[in-house]
PDB file of C-alpha atoms in Angstrom:
ATOM      1  CA  MET F   1      69.585  64.352  98.300  1.00  0.00           C
ATOM      2  CA  PRO F   2      71.794  66.275 100.760  1.00  0.00           C
ATOM      3  CA  GLY F   3      72.242  69.946 100.082  1.00  0.00           C
ATOM      4  CA  ARG F   4      75.523  71.322  98.919  1.00  0.00           C
ATOM      5  CA  VAL F   5      77.769  72.622 101.687  1.00  0.00           C
ATOM      6  CA  GLU F   6      78.648  76.202 100.946  1.00  0.00           C
ATOM      7  CA  GLU F   7      82.313  77.113 101.159  1.00  0.00           C
ATOM      8  CA  PRO F   8      83.070  79.938 103.618  1.00  0.00           C
ATOM      9  CA  HIS F   9      83.772  83.296 102.069  1.00  0.00           C
ATOM     10  CA  PRO F  10      86.419  84.443 102.204  1.00  0.00           C
ATOM     11  CA  ALA F  11      88.089  81.041 102.398  1.00  0.00           C
ATOM     12  CA  PRO F  12      90.416  80.839 105.417  1.00  0.00           C
ATOM     13  CA  PRO F  13      94.098  79.931 105.155  1.00  0.00           C
ATOM     14  CA  ARG F  14      94.687  76.195 104.947  1.00  0.00           C
ATOM     15  CA  ILE F  15      97.309  75.590 107.615  1.00  0.00           C
ATOM     16  CA  ARG F  16      97.758  72.190 109.166  1.00  0.00           C
ATOM     17  CA  GLN F  17      99.290  71.495 112.542  1.00  0.00           C
ATOM     18  CA  LEU F  18     103.031  71.073 112.286  1.00  0.00           C
ATOM     19  CA  LYS F  19     104.381  67.912 113.899  1.00  0.00           C
ATOM     20  CA  LEU F  20     108.131  67.671 114.146  1.00  0.00           C
ATOM     21  CA  GLY F  21     109.744  64.279 114.544  1.00  0.00           C
ATOM     22  CA  VAL F  22     112.774  63.409 116.635  1.00  0.00           C
ATOM     23  CA  LEU F  23     115.214  66.324 116.509  1.00  0.00           C
ATOM     24  CA  HIS F  24     118.978  66.149 116.913  1.00  0.00           C
ATOM     25  CA  PRO F  25     120.625  69.027 118.818  1.00  0.00           C
ATOM     26  CA  ILE F  26     123.367  70.877 116.976  1.00  0.00           C
ATOM     27  CA  ASN F  27     125.848  73.505 118.100  1.00  0.00           C
ATOM     28  CA  PRO F  28     125.848  77.063 116.719  1.00  0.00           C
ATOM     29  CA  ASP F  29     128.878  76.382 114.489  1.00  0.00           C
ATOM     30  CA  GLN F  30     126.860  73.868 112.489  1.00  0.00           C
ATOM     31  CA  PHE F  31     124.077  76.421 111.995  1.00  0.00           C
ATOM     32  CA  LEU F  32     126.665  78.912 110.759  1.00  0.00           C
ATOM     33  CA  ASP F  33     128.424  76.432 108.474  1.00  0.00           C
ATOM     34  CA  ASP F  34     126.862  76.800 105.034  1.00  0.00           C
ATOM     35  CA  ASP F  35     127.757  73.200 104.145  1.00  0.00           C
ATOM     36  CA  ALA F  36     126.193  71.553 107.197  1.00  0.00           C
ATOM     37  CA  GLU F  37     122.883  69.713 106.771  1.00  0.00           C
ATOM     38  CA  LEU F  38     119.970  71.307 108.615  1.00  0.00           C
ATOM     39  CA  GLU F  39     117.336  68.594 108.486  1.00  0.00           C
ATOM     40  CA  GLY F  40     115.670  67.293 111.628  1.00  0.00           C
ATOM     41  CA  VAL F  41     117.866  69.406 113.882  1.00  0.00           C
ATOM     42  CA  GLU F  42     117.304  71.567 116.934  1.00  0.00           C
ATOM     43  CA  LEU F  43     119.197  74.716 117.871  1.00  0.00           C
ATOM     44  CA  GLU F  44     118.781  76.852 120.977  1.00  0.00           C
ATOM     45  CA  GLY F  45     120.427  80.180 121.635  1.00  0.00           C
ATOM     46  CA  LEU F  46     122.525  81.680 118.857  1.00  0.00           C
ATOM     47  CA  VAL F  47     123.840  85.244 119.114  1.00  0.00           C
ATOM     48  CA  VAL F  48     125.724  86.517 116.078  1.00  0.00           C
ATOM     49  CA  ASP F  49     126.167  89.826 114.250  1.00  0.00           C
ATOM     50  CA  GLU F  50     126.100  88.324 110.758  1.00  0.00           C
ATOM     51  CA  LEU F  51     124.714  85.090 109.318  1.00  0.00           C
ATOM     52  CA  VAL F  52     125.255  84.316 105.620  1.00  0.00           C
ATOM     53  CA  TRP F  53     123.554  81.419 103.814  1.00  0.00           C
ATOM     54  CA  THR F  54     123.878  80.731 100.121  1.00  0.00           C
ATOM     55  CA  GLY F  55     121.027  79.669  97.840  1.00  0.00           C
ATOM     56  CA  ARG F  56     121.576  75.952  98.395  1.00  0.00           C
ATOM     57  CA  ARG F  57     120.943  76.180 102.158  1.00  0.00           C
ATOM     58  CA  ARG F  58     117.788  74.533 103.518  1.00  0.00           C
ATOM     59  CA  LEU F  59     116.188  74.434 106.958  1.00  0.00           C
ATOM     60  CA  ASP F  60     113.938  71.387 106.901  1.00  0.00           C
ATOM     61  CA  ALA F  61     111.822  69.721 109.616  1.00  0.00           C
ATOM     62  CA  SER F  62     113.777  71.560 112.296  1.00  0.00           C
ATOM     63  CA  SER F  63     113.410  73.926 115.248  1.00  0.00           C
ATOM     64  CA  ALA F  64     115.444  77.027 116.061  1.00  0.00           C
ATOM     65  CA  THR F  65     114.783  78.872 119.319  1.00  0.00           C
ATOM     66  CA  GLY F  66     116.277  82.048 120.728  1.00  0.00           C
ATOM     67  CA  LEU F  67     118.164  83.238 117.651  1.00  0.00           C
ATOM     68  CA  MET F  68     119.563  86.774 117.912  1.00  0.00           C
ATOM     69  CA  VAL F  69     121.011  87.841 114.565  1.00  0.00           C
ATOM     70  CA  GLY F  70     122.070  91.258 113.343  1.00  0.00           C
ATOM     71  CA  ASP F  71     122.071  90.746 109.574  1.00  0.00           C
ATOM     72  CA  TRP F  72     120.865  87.421 108.115  1.00  0.00           C
ATOM     73  CA  THR F  73     121.417  86.872 104.395  1.00  0.00           C
ATOM     74  CA  ALA F  74     119.437  83.923 103.007  1.00  0.00           C
ATOM     75  CA  ARG F  75     118.732  84.769  99.371  1.00  0.00           C
ATOM     76  CA  GLY F  76     117.159  81.859  97.535  1.00  0.00           C
ATOM     77  CA  CYS F  77     117.213  79.638 100.605  1.00  0.00           C
ATOM     78  CA  GLY F  78     114.476  77.239 101.663  1.00  0.00           C
ATOM     79  CA  PHE F  79     112.553  77.086 104.938  1.00  0.00           C
ATOM     80  CA  THR F  80     110.338  74.003 105.131  1.00  0.00           C
ATOM     81  CA  GLU F  81     108.186  72.452 107.871  1.00  0.00           C
ATOM     82  CA  SER F  82     110.172  74.122 110.635  1.00  0.00           C
ATOM     83  CA  VAL F  83     109.650  76.386 113.643  1.00  0.00           C
ATOM     84  CA  LEU F  84     111.387  79.685 114.399  1.00  0.00           C
ATOM     85  CA  GLU F  85     110.670  80.644 117.999  1.00  0.00           C
ATOM     86  CA  ARG F  86     111.801  83.811 119.832  1.00  0.00           C
ATOM     87  CA  THR F  87     113.902  84.901 116.879  1.00  0.00           C
ATOM     88  CA  GLN F  88     115.238  88.449 116.735  1.00  0.00           C
ATOM     89  CA  VAL F  89     116.725  89.644 113.452  1.00  0.00           C
ATOM     90  CA  ARG F  90     117.576  93.228 112.626  1.00  0.00           C
ATOM     91  CA  THR F  91     117.743  92.638 108.852  1.00  0.00           C
ATOM     92  CA  LEU F  92     116.621  89.495 107.003  1.00  0.00           C
ATOM     93  CA  SER F  93     117.675  89.558 103.336  1.00  0.00           C
ATOM     94  CA  ALA F  94     115.892  86.560 101.809  1.00  0.00           C
ATOM     95  CA  ARG F  95     114.921  87.638  98.300  1.00  0.00           C
ATOM     96  CA  GLY F  96     113.712  84.712  96.203  1.00  0.00           C
ATOM     97  CA  SER F  97     113.455  82.361  99.163  1.00  0.00           C
ATOM     98  CA  GLY F  98     110.884  79.605  99.648  1.00  0.00           C
ATOM     99  CA  TRP F  99     108.774  79.152 102.792  1.00  0.00           C
ATOM    100  CA  ARG F 100     106.474  76.145 103.166  1.00  0.00           C
ATOM    101  CA  ALA F 101     104.593  74.867 106.227  1.00  0.00           C
ATOM    102  CA  MET F 102     106.563  77.216 108.495  1.00  0.00           C
ATOM    103  CA  GLN F 103     105.712  78.581 111.928  1.00  0.00           C
ATOM    104  CA  VAL F 104     107.281  81.819 113.161  1.00  0.00           C
ATOM    105  CA  ARG F 105     106.308  82.599 116.749  1.00  0.00           C
ATOM    106  CA  ASN F 106     107.097  85.273 119.334  1.00  0.00           C
ATOM    107  CA  SER F 107     109.698  86.833 117.059  1.00  0.00           C
ATOM    108  CA  ARG F 108     110.926  90.281 116.066  1.00  0.00           C
ATOM    109  CA  LEU F 109     112.123  91.246 112.596  1.00  0.00           C
ATOM    110  CA  GLY F 110     113.247  94.785 111.910  1.00  0.00           C
ATOM    111  CA  PHE F 111     113.489  94.573 108.127  1.00  0.00           C
ATOM    112  CA  ALA F 112     112.375  91.455 106.243  1.00  0.00           C
ATOM    113  CA  GLU F 113     113.144  91.412 102.518  1.00  0.00           C
ATOM    114  CA  LEU F 114     111.078  88.576 101.033  1.00  0.00           C
ATOM    115  CA  CYS F 115     110.421  90.034  97.594  1.00  0.00           C
ATOM    116  CA  ASP F 116     110.183  87.502  94.742  1.00  0.00           C
ATOM    117  CA  SER F 117     109.683  84.790  97.377  1.00  0.00           C
ATOM    118  CA  GLU F 118     107.055  82.080  97.707  1.00  0.00           C
ATOM    119  CA  LEU F 119     105.216  81.560 100.991  1.00  0.00           C
ATOM    120  CA  ARG F 120     102.852  78.605 101.359  1.00  0.00           C
ATOM    121  CA  ALA F 121     101.106  77.587 104.587  1.00  0.00           C
ATOM    122  CA  VAL F 122     103.111  79.969 106.785  1.00  0.00           C
ATOM    123  CA  HIS F 123     101.852  80.887 110.251  1.00  0.00           C
ATOM    124  CA  PHE F 124     103.120  84.008 112.035  1.00  0.00           C
ATOM    125  CA  GLU F 125     102.009  84.417 115.641  1.00  0.00           C
ATOM    126  CA  ASN F 126     102.780  87.187 118.133  1.00  0.00           C
ATOM    127  CA  CYS F 127     105.457  88.672 115.889  1.00  0.00           C
ATOM    128  CA  LYS F 128     106.562  92.254 115.352  1.00  0.00           C
ATOM    129  CA  ILE F 129     107.865  93.187 111.915  1.00  0.00           C
ATOM    130  CA  GLY F 130     109.029  96.692 111.057  1.00  0.00           C
ATOM    131  CA  TYR F 131     109.088  96.477 107.261  1.00  0.00           C
ATOM    132  CA  LEU F 132     107.845  93.372 105.453  1.00  0.00           C
ATOM    133  CA  ASN F 133     108.838  93.532 101.785  1.00  0.00           C
ATOM    134  CA  LEU F 134     106.727  91.080  99.781  1.00  0.00           C
ATOM    135  CA  ARG F 135     106.943  92.788  96.401  1.00  0.00           C
ATOM    136  CA  ASP F 136     106.345  90.384  93.513  1.00  0.00           C
ATOM    137  CA  ALA F 137     105.971  87.526  96.005  1.00  0.00           C
ATOM    138  CA  HIS F 138     103.500  84.645  95.748  1.00  0.00           C
ATOM    139  CA  LEU F 139     101.608  83.906  98.952  1.00  0.00           C
ATOM    140  CA  SER F 140      99.025  81.250  99.666  1.00  0.00           C
ATOM    141  CA  ASP F 141      97.560  80.168 103.005  1.00  0.00           C
ATOM    142  CA  VAL F 142      99.436  82.671 105.170  1.00  0.00           C
ATOM    143  CA  CYS F 143      98.124  83.798 108.554  1.00  0.00           C
ATOM    144  CA  PHE F 144      99.303  86.613 110.836  1.00  0.00           C
ATOM    145  CA  VAL F 145      97.871  86.113 114.337  1.00  0.00           C
ATOM    146  CA  ASP F 146      98.241  88.837 116.994  1.00  0.00           C
ATOM    147  CA  CYS F 147     101.099  90.461 115.095  1.00  0.00           C
ATOM    148  CA  ILE F 148     102.305  94.050 114.868  1.00  0.00           C
ATOM    149  CA  LEU F 149     103.131  94.878 111.253  1.00  0.00           C
ATOM    150  CA  GLU F 150     104.361  98.423 110.774  1.00  0.00           C
ATOM    151  CA  ASP F 151     104.760  98.406 106.989  1.00  0.00           C
ATOM    152  CA  VAL F 152     103.558  95.629 104.672  1.00  0.00           C
ATOM    153  CA  ASP F 153     104.593  96.005 101.016  1.00  0.00           C
ATOM    154  CA  LEU F 154     102.559  93.779  98.677  1.00  0.00           C
ATOM    155  CA  ILE F 155     103.213  95.698  95.477  1.00  0.00           C
ATOM    156  CA  ARG F 156     102.601  93.383  92.488  1.00  0.00           C
ATOM    157  CA  ALA F 157     102.241  90.414  94.842  1.00  0.00           C
ATOM    158  CA  THR F 158      99.814  87.531  94.361  1.00  0.00           C
ATOM    159  CA  ALA F 159      98.051  86.556  97.576  1.00  0.00           C
ATOM    160  CA  LEU F 160      95.496  83.793  98.147  1.00  0.00           C
ATOM    161  CA  ARG F 161      93.786  82.902 101.441  1.00  0.00           C
ATOM    162  CA  ILE F 162      95.527  85.381 103.739  1.00  0.00           C
ATOM    163  CA  ALA F 163      94.248  86.458 107.180  1.00  0.00           C
ATOM    164  CA  PHE F 164      95.320  88.873 109.935  1.00  0.00           C
ATOM    165  CA  PRO F 165      93.255  88.056 113.064  1.00  0.00           C
ATOM    166  CA  GLY F 166      94.113  90.249 116.042  1.00  0.00           C
ATOM    167  CA  SER F 167      96.928  92.005 114.185  1.00  0.00           C
ATOM    168  CA  ARG F 168      97.786  95.693 113.806  1.00  0.00           C
ATOM    169  CA  ILE F 169      98.920  97.008 110.442  1.00  0.00           C
ATOM    170  CA  THR F 170     100.214 100.568 110.331  1.00  0.00           C
ATOM    171  CA  ARG F 171     100.582 100.727 106.546  1.00  0.00           C
ATOM    172  CA  LEU F 172      99.525  98.305 103.817  1.00  0.00           C
ATOM    173  CA  ASP F 173     100.514  98.836 100.180  1.00  0.00           C
ATOM    174  CA  VAL F 174      98.626  96.659  97.676  1.00  0.00           C
ATOM    175  CA  THR F 175      99.464  98.597  94.534  1.00  0.00           C
ATOM    176  CA  SER F 176      98.985  96.323  91.483  1.00  0.00           C
ATOM    177  CA  ALA F 177      98.494  93.316  93.772  1.00  0.00           C
ATOM    178  CA  LYS F 178      96.270  90.346  92.901  1.00  0.00           C
ATOM    179  CA  LEU F 179      94.275  89.339  95.958  1.00  0.00           C
ATOM    180  CA  LYS F 180      91.766  86.560  96.543  1.00  0.00           C
ATOM    181  CA  ASP F 181      90.253  85.494  99.870  1.00  0.00           C
ATOM    182  CA  PHE F 182      92.341  88.208 101.495  1.00  0.00           C
ATOM    183  CA  ASP F 183      90.674  88.654 104.888  1.00  0.00           C
ATOM    184  CA  LEU F 184      91.408  91.864 106.772  1.00  0.00           C
ATOM    185  CA  ARG F 185      88.591  91.437 109.276  1.00  0.00           C
ATOM    186  CA  GLY F 186      89.835  91.363 112.842  1.00  0.00           C
ATOM    187  CA  ALA F 187      92.850  93.508 111.986  1.00  0.00           C
ATOM    188  CA  GLN F 188      93.464  97.119 112.927  1.00  0.00           C
ATOM    189  CA  LEU F 189      94.483  98.865 109.711  1.00  0.00           C
ATOM    190  CA  SER F 190      95.706 102.449 109.921  1.00  0.00           C
ATOM    191  CA  GLY F 191      97.048 103.255 106.463  1.00  0.00           C
ATOM    192  CA  LEU F 192      96.424 101.966 102.956  1.00  0.00           C
ATOM    193  CA  GLU F 193      98.118 102.536  99.594  1.00  0.00           C
ATOM    194  CA  GLY F 194      97.025 101.299  96.186  1.00  0.00           C
ATOM    195  CA  LEU F 195      93.264 101.277  96.657  1.00  0.00           C
ATOM    196  CA  ALA F 196      92.577  99.544  93.317  1.00  0.00           C
ATOM    197  CA  GLY F 197      94.765  96.624  94.384  1.00  0.00           C
ATOM    198  CA  LEU F 198      92.436  95.917  97.291  1.00  0.00           C
ATOM    199  CA  ARG F 199      90.002  94.177  94.934  1.00  0.00           C
ATOM    200  CA  GLY F 200      89.482  90.627  96.213  1.00  0.00           C
ATOM    201  CA  ALA F 201      89.880  91.590  99.878  1.00  0.00           C
ATOM    202  CA  THR F 202      87.254  91.430 102.619  1.00  0.00           C
ATOM    203  CA  ILE F 203      86.868  94.083 105.315  1.00  0.00           C
ATOM    204  CA  SER F 204      84.338  94.606 108.064  1.00  0.00           C
ATOM    205  CA  ALA F 205      81.750  97.387 108.215  1.00  0.00           C
ATOM    206  CA  ASP F 206      83.708  99.042 111.033  1.00  0.00           C
ATOM    207  CA  GLN F 207      86.884  98.988 108.948  1.00  0.00           C
ATOM    208  CA  LEU F 208      84.985 100.532 106.060  1.00  0.00           C
ATOM    209  CA  PHE F 209      84.009 103.492 108.231  1.00  0.00           C
ATOM    210  CA  ASP F 210      87.507 103.797 109.701  1.00  0.00           C
ATOM    211  CA  LEU F 211      89.109 103.800 106.250  1.00  0.00           C
ATOM    212  CA  ALA F 212      86.584 106.152 104.686  1.00  0.00           C
ATOM    213  CA  PRO F 213      88.950 109.179 104.890  1.00  0.00           C
ATOM    214  CA  VAL F 214      91.689 107.132 103.198  1.00  0.00           C
ATOM    215  CA  PHE F 215      89.316 106.040 100.429  1.00  0.00           C
ATOM    216  CA  ALA F 216      88.143 109.601  99.911  1.00  0.00           C
ATOM    217  CA  GLN F 217      91.681 110.929  99.694  1.00  0.00           C
ATOM    218  CA  GLN F 218      92.847 108.322  97.178  1.00  0.00           C
ATOM    219  CA  LEU F 219      89.727 108.761  95.051  1.00  0.00           C
ATOM    220  CA  GLY F 220      90.129 112.517  95.091  1.00  0.00           C
ATOM    221  CA  LEU F 221      86.805 113.067  96.833  1.00  0.00           C
ATOM    222  CA  THR F 222      85.948 116.171  98.796  1.00  0.00           C
ATOM    223  CA  VAL F 223      83.745 115.439 101.777  1.00  0.00           C
ATOM    224  CA  ALA F 224      81.720 118.566 102.535  1.00  0.00           C
ATOM    225  CA  PRO F 225      79.749 119.152 105.745  1.00  0.00           C
TER     226      PRO F 225
END
């Protein structure tokens, strides 16, 4: 009788390769028009100071490349099975939005408000994010590859199968978070808040030594020579 195959621990994010079908080019006005359908479309090169989407707006099975947006409001909007490439946004206000099977590559986000949002099978690669607000969000199968994350706020968030290979995190706040298969190995982590919320995460031995002063400070320990 064959032996049972042990599942890897922590379990890695389950992200499948995204295959877009035939895309139809659209002009920037259609991307700006809140009533225009954005399914199976392709947009290249949009420069705008303000972009406002209402909660019924959806980006589905599409590709957007070279977006340069000052302030993008997308509260309650949906982003599904699409690619955002070389996107630069100063402020993304997308509270309560839904992200599924998304790829965000080579992009820069100054402030990303995704609190109360749901992210499933989302792949970030070579991105720089100043402040990533994921308070009260639900995340599953999310991967940050070779990213620079200055401030990640996961207060009260639920996160399952998350990984950060090759990424740098300046500050991570997991206060009251619920983590499972949360893999920090391969990441450079400088600051940590909410030590108790780290339960369910995996770190390497090197990270344990690097974070020892942070652990001692939060536990109120005095390290004497």
